Coordinates of C-alpha atoms in Angstrom, one line a residue:
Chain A
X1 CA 30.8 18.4 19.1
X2 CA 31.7 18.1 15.0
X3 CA 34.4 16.6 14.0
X4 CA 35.6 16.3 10.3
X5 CA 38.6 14.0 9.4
X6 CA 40.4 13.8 5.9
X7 CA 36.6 14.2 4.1
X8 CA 36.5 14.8 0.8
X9 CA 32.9 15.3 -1.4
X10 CA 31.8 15.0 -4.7
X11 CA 28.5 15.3 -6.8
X12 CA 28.2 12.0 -9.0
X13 CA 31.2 11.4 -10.6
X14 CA 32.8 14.2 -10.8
X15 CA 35.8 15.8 -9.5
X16 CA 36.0 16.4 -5.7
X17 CA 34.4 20.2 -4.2
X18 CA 36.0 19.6 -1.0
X19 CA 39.2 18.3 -0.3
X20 CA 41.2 17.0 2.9
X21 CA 39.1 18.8 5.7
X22 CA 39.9 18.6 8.9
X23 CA 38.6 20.6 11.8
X24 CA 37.0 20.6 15.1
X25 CA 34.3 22.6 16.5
X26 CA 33.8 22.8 19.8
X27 CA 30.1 23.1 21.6
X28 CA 28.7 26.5 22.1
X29 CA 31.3 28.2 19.7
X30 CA 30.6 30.5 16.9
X31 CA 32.4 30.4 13.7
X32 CA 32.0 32.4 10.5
X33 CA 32.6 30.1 6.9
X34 CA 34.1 32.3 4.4
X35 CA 35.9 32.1 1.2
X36 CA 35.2 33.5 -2.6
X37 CA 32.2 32.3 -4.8
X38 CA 32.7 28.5 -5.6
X39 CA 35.1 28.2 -2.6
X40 CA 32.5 24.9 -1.5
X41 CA 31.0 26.8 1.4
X42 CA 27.9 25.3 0.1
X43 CA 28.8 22.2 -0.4
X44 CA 30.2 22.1 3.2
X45 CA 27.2 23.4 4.7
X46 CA 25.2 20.3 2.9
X47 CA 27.7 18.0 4.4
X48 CA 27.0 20.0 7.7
X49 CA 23.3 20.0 7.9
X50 CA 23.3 16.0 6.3
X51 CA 22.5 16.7 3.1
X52 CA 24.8 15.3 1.6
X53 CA 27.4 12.6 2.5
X54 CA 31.6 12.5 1.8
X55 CA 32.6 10.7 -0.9
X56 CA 35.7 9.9 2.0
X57 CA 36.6 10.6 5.8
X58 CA 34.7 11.0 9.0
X59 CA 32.2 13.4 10.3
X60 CA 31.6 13.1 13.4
X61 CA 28.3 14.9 15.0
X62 CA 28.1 14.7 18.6
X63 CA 29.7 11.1 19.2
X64 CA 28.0 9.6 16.4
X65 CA 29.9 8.7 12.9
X66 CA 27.3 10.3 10.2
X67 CA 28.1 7.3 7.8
X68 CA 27.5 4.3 9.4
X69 CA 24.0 5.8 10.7
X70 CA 20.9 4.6 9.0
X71 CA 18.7 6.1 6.6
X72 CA 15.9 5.9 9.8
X73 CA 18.0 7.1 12.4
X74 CA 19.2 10.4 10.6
X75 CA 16.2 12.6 11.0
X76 CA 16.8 12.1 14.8
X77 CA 20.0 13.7 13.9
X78 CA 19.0 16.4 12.1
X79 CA 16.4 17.7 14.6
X80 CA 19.2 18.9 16.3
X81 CA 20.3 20.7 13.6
X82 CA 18.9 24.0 12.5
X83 CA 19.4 25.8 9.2
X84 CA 19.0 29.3 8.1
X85 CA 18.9 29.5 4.2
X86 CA 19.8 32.2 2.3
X87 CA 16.8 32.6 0.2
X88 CA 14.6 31.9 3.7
X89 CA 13.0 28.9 2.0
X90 CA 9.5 29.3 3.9
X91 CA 6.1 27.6 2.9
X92 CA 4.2 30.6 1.4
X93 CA 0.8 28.9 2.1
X94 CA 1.5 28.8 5.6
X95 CA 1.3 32.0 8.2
X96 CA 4.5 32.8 10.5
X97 CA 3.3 30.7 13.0
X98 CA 2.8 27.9 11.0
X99 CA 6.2 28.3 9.6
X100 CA 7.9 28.2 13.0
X101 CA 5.7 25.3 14.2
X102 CA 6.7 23.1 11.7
X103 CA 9.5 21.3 13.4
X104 CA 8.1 21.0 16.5
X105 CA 4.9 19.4 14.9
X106 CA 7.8 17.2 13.0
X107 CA 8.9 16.1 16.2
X108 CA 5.5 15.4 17.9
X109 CA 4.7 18.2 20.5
X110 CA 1.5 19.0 21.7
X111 CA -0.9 21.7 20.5
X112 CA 0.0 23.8 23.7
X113 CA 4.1 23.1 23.3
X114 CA 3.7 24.6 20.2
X115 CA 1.8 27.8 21.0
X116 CA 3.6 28.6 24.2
X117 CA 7.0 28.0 22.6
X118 CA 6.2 30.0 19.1
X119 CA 4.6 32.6 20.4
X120 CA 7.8 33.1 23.2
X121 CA 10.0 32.8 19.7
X122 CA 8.5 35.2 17.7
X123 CA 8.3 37.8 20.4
X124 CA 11.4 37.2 20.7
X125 CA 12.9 37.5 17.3
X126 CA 10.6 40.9 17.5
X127 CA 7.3 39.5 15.1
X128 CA 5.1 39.1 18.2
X129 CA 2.3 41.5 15.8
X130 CA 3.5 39.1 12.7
X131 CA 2.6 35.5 14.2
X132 CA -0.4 35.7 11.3
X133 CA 1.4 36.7 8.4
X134 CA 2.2 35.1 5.1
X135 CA 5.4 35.4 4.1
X136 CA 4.5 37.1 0.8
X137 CA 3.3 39.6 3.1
X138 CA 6.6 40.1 5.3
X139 CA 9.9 41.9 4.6
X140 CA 13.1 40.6 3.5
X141 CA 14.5 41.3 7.3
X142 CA 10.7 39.7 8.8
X143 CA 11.3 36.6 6.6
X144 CA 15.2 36.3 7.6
X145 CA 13.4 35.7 11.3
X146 CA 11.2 33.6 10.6
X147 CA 13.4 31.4 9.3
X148 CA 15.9 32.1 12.2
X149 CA 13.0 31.4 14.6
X150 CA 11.9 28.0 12.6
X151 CA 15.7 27.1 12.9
X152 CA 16.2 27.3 16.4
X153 CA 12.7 26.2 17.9
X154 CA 14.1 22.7 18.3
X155 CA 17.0 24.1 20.5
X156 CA 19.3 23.0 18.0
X157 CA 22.6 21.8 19.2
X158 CA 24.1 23.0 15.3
X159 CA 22.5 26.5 13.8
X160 CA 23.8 26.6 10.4
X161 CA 23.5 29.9 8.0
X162 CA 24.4 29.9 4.9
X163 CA 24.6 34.2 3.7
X164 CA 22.0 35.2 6.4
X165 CA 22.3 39.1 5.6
X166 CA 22.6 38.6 1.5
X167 CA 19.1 39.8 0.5
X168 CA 18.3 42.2 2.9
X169 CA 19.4 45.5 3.7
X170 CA 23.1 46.3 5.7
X171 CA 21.6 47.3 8.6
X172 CA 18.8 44.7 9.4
X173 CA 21.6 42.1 8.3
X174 CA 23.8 43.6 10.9
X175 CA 20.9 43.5 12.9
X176 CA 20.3 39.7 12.1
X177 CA 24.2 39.1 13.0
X178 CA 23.8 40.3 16.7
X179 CA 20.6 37.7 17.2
X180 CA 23.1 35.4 15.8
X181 CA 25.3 36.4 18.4
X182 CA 22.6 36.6 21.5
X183 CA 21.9 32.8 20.1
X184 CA 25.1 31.4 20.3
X185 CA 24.9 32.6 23.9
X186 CA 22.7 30.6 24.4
X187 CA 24.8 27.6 24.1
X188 CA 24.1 26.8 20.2
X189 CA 27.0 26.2 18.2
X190 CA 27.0 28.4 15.3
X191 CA 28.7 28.5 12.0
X192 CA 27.9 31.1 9.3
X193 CA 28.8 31.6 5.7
X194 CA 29.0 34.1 4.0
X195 CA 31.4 35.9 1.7
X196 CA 31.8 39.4 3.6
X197 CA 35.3 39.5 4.4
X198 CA 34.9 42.9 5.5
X199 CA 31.9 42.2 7.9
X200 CA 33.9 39.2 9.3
X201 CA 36.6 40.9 10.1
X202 CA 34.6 43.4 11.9
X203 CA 33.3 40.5 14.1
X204 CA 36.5 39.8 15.0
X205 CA 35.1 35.8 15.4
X206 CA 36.4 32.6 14.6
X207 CA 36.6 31.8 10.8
X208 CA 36.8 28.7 8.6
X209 CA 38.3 30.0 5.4
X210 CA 37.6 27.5 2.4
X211 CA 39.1 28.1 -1.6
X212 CA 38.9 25.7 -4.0
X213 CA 37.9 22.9 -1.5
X214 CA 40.3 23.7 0.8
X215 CA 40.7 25.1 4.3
X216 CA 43.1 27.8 3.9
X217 CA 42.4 29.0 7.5
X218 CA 41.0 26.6 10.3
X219 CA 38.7 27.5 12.7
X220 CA 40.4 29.1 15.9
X221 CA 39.8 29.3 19.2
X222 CA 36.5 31.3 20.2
X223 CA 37.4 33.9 22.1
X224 CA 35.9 34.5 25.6
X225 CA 36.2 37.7 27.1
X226 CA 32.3 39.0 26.7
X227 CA 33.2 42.4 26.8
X228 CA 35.0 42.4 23.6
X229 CA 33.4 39.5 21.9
X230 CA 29.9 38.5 22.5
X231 CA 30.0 35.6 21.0
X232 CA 32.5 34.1 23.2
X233 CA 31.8 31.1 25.2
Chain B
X1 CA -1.3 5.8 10.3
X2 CA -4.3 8.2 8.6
X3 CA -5.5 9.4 11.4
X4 CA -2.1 11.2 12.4
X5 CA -2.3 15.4 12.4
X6 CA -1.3 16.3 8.5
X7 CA 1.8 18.6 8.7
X8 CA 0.2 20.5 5.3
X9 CA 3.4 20.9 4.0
X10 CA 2.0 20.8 1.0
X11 CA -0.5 23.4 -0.2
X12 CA -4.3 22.0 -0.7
X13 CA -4.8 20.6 -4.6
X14 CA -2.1 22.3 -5.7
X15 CA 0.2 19.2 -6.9
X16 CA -0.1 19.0 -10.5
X17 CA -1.9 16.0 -10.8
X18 CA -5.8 18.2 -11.9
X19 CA -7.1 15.4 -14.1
X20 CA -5.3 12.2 -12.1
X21 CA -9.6 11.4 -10.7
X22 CA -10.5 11.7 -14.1
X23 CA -8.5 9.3 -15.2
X24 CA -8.9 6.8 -12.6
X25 CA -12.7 7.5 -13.0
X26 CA -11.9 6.3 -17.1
X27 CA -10.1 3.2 -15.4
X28 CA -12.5 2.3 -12.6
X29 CA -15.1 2.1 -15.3
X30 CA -12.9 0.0 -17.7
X31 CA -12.2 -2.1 -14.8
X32 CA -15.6 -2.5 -13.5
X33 CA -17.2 -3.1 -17.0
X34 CA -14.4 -6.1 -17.8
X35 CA -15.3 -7.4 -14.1
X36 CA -19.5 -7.1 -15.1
X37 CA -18.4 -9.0 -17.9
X38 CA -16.1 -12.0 -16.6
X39 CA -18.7 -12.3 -14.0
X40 CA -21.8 -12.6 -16.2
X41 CA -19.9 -15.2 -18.7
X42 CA -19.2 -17.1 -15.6
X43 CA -22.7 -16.7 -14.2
X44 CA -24.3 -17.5 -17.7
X45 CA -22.4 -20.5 -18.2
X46 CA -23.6 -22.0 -14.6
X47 CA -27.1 -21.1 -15.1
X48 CA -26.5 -23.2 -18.7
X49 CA -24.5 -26.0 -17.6
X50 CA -27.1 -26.1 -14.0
X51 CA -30.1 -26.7 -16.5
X52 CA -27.9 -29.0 -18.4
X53 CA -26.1 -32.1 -16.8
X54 CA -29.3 -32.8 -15.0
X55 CA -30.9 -33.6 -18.6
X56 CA -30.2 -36.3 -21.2
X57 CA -32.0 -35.8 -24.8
X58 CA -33.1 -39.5 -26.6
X59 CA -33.4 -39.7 -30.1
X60 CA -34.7 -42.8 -32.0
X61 CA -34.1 -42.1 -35.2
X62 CA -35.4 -45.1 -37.0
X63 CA -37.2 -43.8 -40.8
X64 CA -40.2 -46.5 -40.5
X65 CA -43.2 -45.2 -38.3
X66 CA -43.8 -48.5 -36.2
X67 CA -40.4 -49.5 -35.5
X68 CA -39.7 -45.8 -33.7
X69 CA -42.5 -45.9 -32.0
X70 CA -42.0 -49.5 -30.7
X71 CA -38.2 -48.6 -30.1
X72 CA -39.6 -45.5 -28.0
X73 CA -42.3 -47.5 -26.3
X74 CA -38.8 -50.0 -25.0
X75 CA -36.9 -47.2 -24.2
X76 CA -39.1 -44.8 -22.4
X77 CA -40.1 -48.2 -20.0
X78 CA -36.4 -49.1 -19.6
X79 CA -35.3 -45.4 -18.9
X80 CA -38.4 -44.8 -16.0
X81 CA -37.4 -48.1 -14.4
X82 CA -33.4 -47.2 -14.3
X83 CA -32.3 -45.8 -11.3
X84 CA -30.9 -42.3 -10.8
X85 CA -33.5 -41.4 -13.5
X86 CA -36.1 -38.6 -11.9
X87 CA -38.5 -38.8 -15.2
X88 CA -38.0 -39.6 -18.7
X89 CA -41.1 -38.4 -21.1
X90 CA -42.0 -38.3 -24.8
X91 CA -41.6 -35.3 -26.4
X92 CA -44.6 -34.6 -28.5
X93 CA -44.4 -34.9 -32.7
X94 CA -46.0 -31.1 -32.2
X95 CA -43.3 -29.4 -29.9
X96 CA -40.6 -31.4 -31.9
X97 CA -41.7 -29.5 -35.0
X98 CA -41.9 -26.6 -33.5
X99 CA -38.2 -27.2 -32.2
X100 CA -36.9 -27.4 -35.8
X101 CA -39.4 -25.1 -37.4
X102 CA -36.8 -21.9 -37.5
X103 CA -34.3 -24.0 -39.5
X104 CA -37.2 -26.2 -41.6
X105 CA -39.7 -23.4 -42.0
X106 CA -43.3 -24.3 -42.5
X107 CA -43.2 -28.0 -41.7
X108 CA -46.9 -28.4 -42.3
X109 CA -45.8 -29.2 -46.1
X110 CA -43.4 -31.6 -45.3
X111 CA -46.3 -33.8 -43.2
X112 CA -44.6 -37.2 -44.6
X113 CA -40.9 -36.0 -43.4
X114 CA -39.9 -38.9 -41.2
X115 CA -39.3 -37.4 -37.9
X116 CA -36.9 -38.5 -34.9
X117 CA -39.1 -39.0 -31.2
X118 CA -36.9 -37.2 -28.6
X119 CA -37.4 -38.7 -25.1
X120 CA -36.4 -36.0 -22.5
X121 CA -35.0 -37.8 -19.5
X122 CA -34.5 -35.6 -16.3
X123 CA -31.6 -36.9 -13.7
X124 CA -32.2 -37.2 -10.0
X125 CA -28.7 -35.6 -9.7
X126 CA -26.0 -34.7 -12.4
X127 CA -24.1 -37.2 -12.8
X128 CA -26.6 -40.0 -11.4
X129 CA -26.4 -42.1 -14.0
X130 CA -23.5 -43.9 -16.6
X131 CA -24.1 -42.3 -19.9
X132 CA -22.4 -45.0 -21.8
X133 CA -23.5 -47.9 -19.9
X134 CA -27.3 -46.2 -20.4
X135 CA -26.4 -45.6 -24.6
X136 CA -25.2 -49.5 -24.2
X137 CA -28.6 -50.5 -22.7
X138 CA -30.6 -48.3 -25.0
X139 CA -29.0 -50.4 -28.3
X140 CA -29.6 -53.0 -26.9
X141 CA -33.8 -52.5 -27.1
X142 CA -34.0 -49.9 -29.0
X143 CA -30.7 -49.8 -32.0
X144 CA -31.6 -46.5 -33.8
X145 CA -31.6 -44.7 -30.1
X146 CA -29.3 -42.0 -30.0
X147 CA -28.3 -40.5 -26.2
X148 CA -27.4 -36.6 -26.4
X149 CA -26.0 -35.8 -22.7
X150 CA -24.4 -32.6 -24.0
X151 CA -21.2 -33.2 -22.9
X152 CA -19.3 -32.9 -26.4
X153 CA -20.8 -29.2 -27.3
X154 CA -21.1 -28.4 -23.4
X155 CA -17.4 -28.7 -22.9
X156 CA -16.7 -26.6 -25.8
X157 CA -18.9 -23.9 -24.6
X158 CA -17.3 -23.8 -21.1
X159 CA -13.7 -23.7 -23.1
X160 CA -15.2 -20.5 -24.4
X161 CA -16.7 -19.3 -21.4
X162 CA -13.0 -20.2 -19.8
X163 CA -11.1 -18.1 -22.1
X164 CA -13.5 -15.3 -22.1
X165 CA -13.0 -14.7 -18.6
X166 CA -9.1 -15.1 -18.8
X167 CA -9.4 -12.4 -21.3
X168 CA -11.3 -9.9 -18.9
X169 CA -9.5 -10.9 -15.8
X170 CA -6.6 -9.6 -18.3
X171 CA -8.1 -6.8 -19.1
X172 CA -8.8 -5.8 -15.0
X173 CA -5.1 -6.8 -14.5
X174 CA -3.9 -4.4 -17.3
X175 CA -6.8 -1.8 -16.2
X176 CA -4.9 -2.2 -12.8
X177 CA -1.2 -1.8 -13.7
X178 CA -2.5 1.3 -15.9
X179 CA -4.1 2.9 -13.1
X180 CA -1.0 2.3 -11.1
X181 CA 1.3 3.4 -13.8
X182 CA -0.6 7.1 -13.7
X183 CA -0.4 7.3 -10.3
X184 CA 3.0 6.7 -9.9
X185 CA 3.8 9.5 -12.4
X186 CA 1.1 11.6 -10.2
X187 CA 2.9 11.5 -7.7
X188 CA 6.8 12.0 -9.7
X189 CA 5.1 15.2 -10.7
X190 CA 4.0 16.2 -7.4
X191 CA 7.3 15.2 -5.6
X192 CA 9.2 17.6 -8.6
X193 CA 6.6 20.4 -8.3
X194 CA 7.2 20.0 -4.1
X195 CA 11.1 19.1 -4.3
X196 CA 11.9 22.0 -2.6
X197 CA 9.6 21.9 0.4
X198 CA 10.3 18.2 0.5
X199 CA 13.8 18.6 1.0
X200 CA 13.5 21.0 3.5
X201 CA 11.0 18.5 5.6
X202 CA 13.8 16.0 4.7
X203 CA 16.2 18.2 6.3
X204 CA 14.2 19.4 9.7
X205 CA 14.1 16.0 10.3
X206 CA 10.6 14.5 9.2
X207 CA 10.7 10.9 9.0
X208 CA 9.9 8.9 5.3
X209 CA 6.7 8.0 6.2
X210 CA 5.9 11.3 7.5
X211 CA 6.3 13.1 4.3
X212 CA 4.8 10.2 2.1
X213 CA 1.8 10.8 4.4
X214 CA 0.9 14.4 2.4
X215 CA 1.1 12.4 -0.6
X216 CA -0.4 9.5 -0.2
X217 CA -3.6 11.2 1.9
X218 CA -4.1 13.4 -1.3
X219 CA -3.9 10.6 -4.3
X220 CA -6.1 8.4 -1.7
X221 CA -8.6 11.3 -2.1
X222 CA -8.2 11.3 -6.0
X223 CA -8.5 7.3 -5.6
X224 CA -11.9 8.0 -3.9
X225 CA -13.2 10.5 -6.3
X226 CA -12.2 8.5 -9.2
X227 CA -13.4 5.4 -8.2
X228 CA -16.7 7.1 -7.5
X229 CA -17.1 8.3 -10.4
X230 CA -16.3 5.6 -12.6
X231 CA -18.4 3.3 -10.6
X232 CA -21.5 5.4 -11.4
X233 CA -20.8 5.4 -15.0
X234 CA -20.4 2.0 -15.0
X235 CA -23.6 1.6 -13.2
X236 CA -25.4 3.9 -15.3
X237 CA -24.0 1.7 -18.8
X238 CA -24.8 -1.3 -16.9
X239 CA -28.4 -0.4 -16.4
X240 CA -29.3 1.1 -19.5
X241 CA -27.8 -2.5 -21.6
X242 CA -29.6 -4.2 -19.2
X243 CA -33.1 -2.5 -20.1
X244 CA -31.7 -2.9 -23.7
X245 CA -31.5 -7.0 -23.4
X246 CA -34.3 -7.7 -21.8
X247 CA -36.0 -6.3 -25.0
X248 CA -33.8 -8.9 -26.8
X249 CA -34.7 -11.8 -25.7
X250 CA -34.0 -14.9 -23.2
X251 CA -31.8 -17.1 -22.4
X252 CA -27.9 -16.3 -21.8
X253 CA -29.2 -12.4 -22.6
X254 CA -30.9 -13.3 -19.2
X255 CA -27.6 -13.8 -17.1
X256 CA -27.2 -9.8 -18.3
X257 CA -28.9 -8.5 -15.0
X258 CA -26.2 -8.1 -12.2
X259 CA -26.7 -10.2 -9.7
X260 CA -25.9 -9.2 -6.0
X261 CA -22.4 -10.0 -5.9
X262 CA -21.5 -8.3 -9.2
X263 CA -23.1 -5.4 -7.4
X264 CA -21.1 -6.4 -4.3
X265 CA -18.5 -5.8 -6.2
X266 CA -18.8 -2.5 -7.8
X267 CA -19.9 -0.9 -4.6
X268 CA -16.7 -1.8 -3.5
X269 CA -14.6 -0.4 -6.7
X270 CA -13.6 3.0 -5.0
X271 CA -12.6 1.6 -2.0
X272 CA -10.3 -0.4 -4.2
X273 CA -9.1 2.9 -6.1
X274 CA -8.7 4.6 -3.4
X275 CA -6.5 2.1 -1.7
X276 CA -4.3 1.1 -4.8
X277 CA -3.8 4.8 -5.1
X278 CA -2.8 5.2 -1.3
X279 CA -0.3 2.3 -1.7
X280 CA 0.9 3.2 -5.2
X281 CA 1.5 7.0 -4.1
X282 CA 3.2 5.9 -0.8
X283 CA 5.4 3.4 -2.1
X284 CA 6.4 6.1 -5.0
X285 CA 7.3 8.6 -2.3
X286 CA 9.1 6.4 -0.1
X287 CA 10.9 5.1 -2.9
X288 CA 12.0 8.9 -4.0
X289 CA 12.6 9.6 -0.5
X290 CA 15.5 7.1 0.0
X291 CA 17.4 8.5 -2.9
X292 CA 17.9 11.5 -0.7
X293 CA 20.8 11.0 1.9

């Protein structure tokens, strides 16, 4: 599904963030990105969610070589991707609805696609008495799904978090993790970062380990047994 | 393209640009005041040069009495028997004082002042006739006859009138890259107030021309307002010199009052703001946009 071979990135000139990455992750896995502050976790998310492009080496997203595609054909590539930021990133002059409509209004669905489908969402992410709300009027843990909803009304192939529990409280962010983990049941393939070895560990998932622009640990093989990992596919 | 549902990415008239109509508004009026003015020169001069080459001016110049008038008596019968000539007529001794009264004064004390007969000779067309195979004729019965067909101060008037308008069709062309100048650095200001919330529509996958839409629908609206604007202040200048000269006087004063096709086109001044700012703001966007990955 992604496929990174030998990449390397840099900003401008400067030295290389991410060196000599190689991994593959499979369709309908879930992986956690870890590694200490200025390990290029962010810096591999851009690379993930097409932000930015290697300096060297492949990335391969769903059969298609990210590098050779045009500047026009991308956003077709990136609707399939959906991102959670850590900071939420939502328009503050729009309601909740609005927020989670946006991408499907980017890709041209009707007026009824786009109430059936964010209304379903919402309710689902438990805002169903929020669809009207401004952001500034929300919670930390409301916001956090609001952006999880606008990420994943696409049905993106990639969802892509980068610290999706760092500004809100432990247990709505353990909270967010399990709708993390029903999503990836879904069939989505997940990666999220974050620098909570602890919490990982307690996951017990796959994890892509980065320091200094290196894998230290590669992804491993999801496991599958749904009893004793949910995320397992 | 317009007519497309706006995503609002972008919060209503919040981009940072307040006083962008304002200052198109300034430019619109610059640019429609140099236009008023290129157009009435040009208008002026035709109305002048119209009147003009269909006219030849005779003067027979000759001191004693009898010889001009016999000389005049031979010309005037040679010119109303040439073809291409409508009518050629005697100017009378009175109206050719008055002519030269404003640089003479009170010519009643200068009775014995030998005076020139002017024969005014009107052309069936401009051009009709061969000016220096008529001044050739006109020696030939008449030797102190002068022929005036305007052509030497006529051609240095419509030099004049030709660099005038060069200089306001320069002034409209700088009026124009000035106006495009401001919106393009509009428009850098709105894309670094909105860099966020374009990046993100950049990443969810909305096309170039998608998110240059938001942009280039709002500076098309301050293109519009501008243009407006400036076109009635124009207007309003226009109308209140134009009371102002006809008080003055005649003549190229007269070409002063906009004809219909200057008022053509200032009428169509905000549609031309509006879409300059449109393009400008779109192109400006786009051109930001590819910088991204």
């Amino acid at each position: 599904m992604l496929k990174f071979e030998n990449v390397g990135m840099r900003y401008g000139t400067g030295d290389e963030v991410l060196r000599d990455l190689n991994f593959h992750l499979e369709a309908g896995s879930f992986h956690f990105l870890t590694g200490p502050s200025g390990a290029g976790k962010t810096s591999l998310l851009k690379l993930l969610y097409l932000a930015h492009k290697p300096s060297r080496g492949l990335i391969n997203f769903s059969g298609k070589d990210i590098a050779t595609q045009s500047h026009r054909d991308l956003p077709k590539i990136r609707r399939r991707i959906g991102i959670v930021f850590q900071d939420f990133r939502l328009f503050e002059h729009m309601t909740a609805f609005e927020n989670v409509a946006l991408p499907l209004k980017i890709h041209g669905a009707t007026d009824a696609q786009i109430k059936d489908h964010v209304e379903e969402l919402l309710a689902w992410v438990g805002l169903k008495d929020r669809i009207n709300a401004r952001p500034s009027t929300l919670s930390g843990g409301e916001q956090q799904r609001v952006a999880i909803a606008r990420a994943l009304i696409n049905k993106p192939d990639l969802l892509l978090a980068d610290e999706p529990t760092g500004n809100i409280d432990p247990e709505m962010g353990r909270k967010i993790m399990h709708l993390f983990v029903e999503l990836n049941k879904l069939g989505t393939t997940t990666v999220l970062a974050t620098h909570d070895q602890e919490f990982v560990k307690s996951m017990g998932a796959s994890v892509l380990m980065l320091e200094r622009g290196r894998i230290m640990q590669l992804p491993g093989h999801t496991p599958r047994d749904p009893q004793k990992k949910k995320w397992g596919r | 393209m317009i007519l497309r549902p706006r995503l609002k990415f972008l919060p209503d008239g919040r981009q940072g640009e307040g006083l962008l109509p304002y200052v198109i508004a300034v430019m619109v009026y610059l640019c429609g005041m140099a236009l008023f003015a290129g157009f009435s020169i040009q208008s002026g001069i035709n109305n002048w040069s119209n009147g003009l080459v269909s006219r030849v001016s005779i003067q027979i110049e000759a001191t004693d009495k009898v010889v001009r008038e016999q000389e005049t008596i031979a010309a005037l019968k040679m010119l109303q028997a040439t073809p291409g000539i409508k009518s050629a007529q005697v100017i009378a001794d009175s109206e050719v004082m008055k002519l030269i009264s404003p640089w003479l004064g009170d010519i009643s004390l200068m009775a014995d002042l030998p005076m020139p007969s002017l024969i005014d000779v009107e052309l069936s067309n401009p051009g009709s006739i061969n000016s220096d195979a008529l001044k050739v004729r006109l020696k030939d019965i008449a030797p102190h006859a002068e022929v005036d067909d305007h052509q030497t101060w006529m051609s240095d008037v419509l030099s004049l009138a030709s660099t005038l308008r060069t200089v306001a069709l320069i002034m409209v062309l700088m009026v124009i890259l000035c106006t495009i100048a401001i919106v393009v650095f509009g428009c850098r200001t709105g894309l670094a107030t909105h860099k966020k919330s374009v990046e993100l529509m950049h990443l969810m996958g909305a096309e170039d021309s998608t998110i240059a839409r938001e942009f280039h629908r709002t500076f098309m609206m301050h293109g519009l307002k501008g243009g407006i604007i400036g076109t009635l202040l124009a207007v309003l200048t226009l109308y209140i010199l134009s009371n102002i000269m006809e008080n003055i006087g005649e003549g190229l004063l007269t070409s002063f009052n906009p004809d219909a096709s200057i008022i053509i086109m200032l009428c169509l001044l905000p549609l031309f703001s509006m879409g300059l700012a449109m393009i400008t703001a779109s192109l400006t966007v786009r051109r930001a946009l590819l910088k991204l990955v």
